[in-house]
Tab-separated table of C-alpha atoms in Angstrom:
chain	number	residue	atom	x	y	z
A	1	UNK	CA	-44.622	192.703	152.404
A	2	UNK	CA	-46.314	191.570	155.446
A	3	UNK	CA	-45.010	194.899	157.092
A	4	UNK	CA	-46.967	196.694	154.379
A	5	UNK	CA	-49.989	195.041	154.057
A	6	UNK	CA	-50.422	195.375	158.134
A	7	UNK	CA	-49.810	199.004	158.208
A	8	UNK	CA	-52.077	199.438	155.434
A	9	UNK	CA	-54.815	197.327	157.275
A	10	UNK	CA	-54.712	199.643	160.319
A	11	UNK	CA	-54.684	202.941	158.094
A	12	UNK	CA	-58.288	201.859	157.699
A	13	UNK	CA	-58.922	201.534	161.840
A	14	UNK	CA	-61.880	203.163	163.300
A	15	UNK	CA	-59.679	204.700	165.894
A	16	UNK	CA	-57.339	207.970	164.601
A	17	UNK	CA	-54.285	207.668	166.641
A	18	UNK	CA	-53.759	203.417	165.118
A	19	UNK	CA	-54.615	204.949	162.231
A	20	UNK	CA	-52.482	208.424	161.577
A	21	UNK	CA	-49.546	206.405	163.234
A	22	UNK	CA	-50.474	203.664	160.627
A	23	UNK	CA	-50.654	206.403	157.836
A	24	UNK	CA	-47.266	207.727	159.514
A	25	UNK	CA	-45.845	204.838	159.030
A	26	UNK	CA	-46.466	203.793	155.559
A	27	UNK	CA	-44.874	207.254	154.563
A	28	UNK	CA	-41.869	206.104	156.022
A	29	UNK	CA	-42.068	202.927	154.181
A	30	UNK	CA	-42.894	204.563	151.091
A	31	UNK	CA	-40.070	207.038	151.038
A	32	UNK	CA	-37.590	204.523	151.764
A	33	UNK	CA	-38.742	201.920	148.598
A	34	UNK	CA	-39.137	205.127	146.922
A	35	UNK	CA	-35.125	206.010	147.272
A	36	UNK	CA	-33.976	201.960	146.425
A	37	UNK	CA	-35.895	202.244	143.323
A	38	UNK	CA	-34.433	205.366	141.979
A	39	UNK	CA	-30.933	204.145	143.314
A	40	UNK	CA	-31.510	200.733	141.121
A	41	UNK	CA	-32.461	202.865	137.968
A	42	UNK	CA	-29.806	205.142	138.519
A	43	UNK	CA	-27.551	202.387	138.468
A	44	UNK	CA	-28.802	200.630	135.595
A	45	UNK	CA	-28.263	204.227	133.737
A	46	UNK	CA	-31.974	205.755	133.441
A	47	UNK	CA	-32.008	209.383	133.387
A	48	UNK	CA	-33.787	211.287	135.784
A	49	UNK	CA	-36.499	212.243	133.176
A	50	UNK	CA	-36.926	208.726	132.700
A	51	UNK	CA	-37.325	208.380	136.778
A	52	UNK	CA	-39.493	211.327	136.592
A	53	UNK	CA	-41.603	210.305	134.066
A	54	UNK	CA	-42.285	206.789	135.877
A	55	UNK	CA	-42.629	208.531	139.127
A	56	UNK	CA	-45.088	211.129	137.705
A	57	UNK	CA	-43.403	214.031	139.040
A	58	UNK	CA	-40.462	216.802	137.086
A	59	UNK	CA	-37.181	215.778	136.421
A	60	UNK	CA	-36.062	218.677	138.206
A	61	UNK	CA	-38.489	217.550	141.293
A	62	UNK	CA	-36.650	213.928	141.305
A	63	UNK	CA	-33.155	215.377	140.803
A	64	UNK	CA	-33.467	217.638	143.852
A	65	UNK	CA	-34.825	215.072	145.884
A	66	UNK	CA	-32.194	212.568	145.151
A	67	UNK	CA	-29.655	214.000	143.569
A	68	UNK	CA	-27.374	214.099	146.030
A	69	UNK	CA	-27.694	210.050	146.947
């Protein structure tokens, strides 16, 4: 988590542009752990309220988001 723990080191610089790209960045990062976790729980037969619930969002939010995966 190196990766992680950098970007989230220069989300904090003094100077915007390191740290929207930094911001940016994590997003990215975020969305992408995001989609393995729900994958894995999908897989292991969770419902999507169950996601939902752990994800603090709807089930129909998490459904239409990654539904389709």
């Amino acid at each position: 988590m190196s990766e992680a723990t950098d970007l989230a080191t220069r989300a904090g610089d003094r100077d915007p542009r390191v740290g929207l790209r930094a911001v940016a960045a994590l997003r990215r990062l975020l969305e992408r752990l995001e989609s393995v976790q729900v994958r894995s729980a999908r897989h292991q037969g969770w419902s999507w309220q169950e996601i939902a619930t752990e994800l603090g969002v709807s089930r129909q939010a998490v459904h239409k988001k990654y539904g389709r995966h």
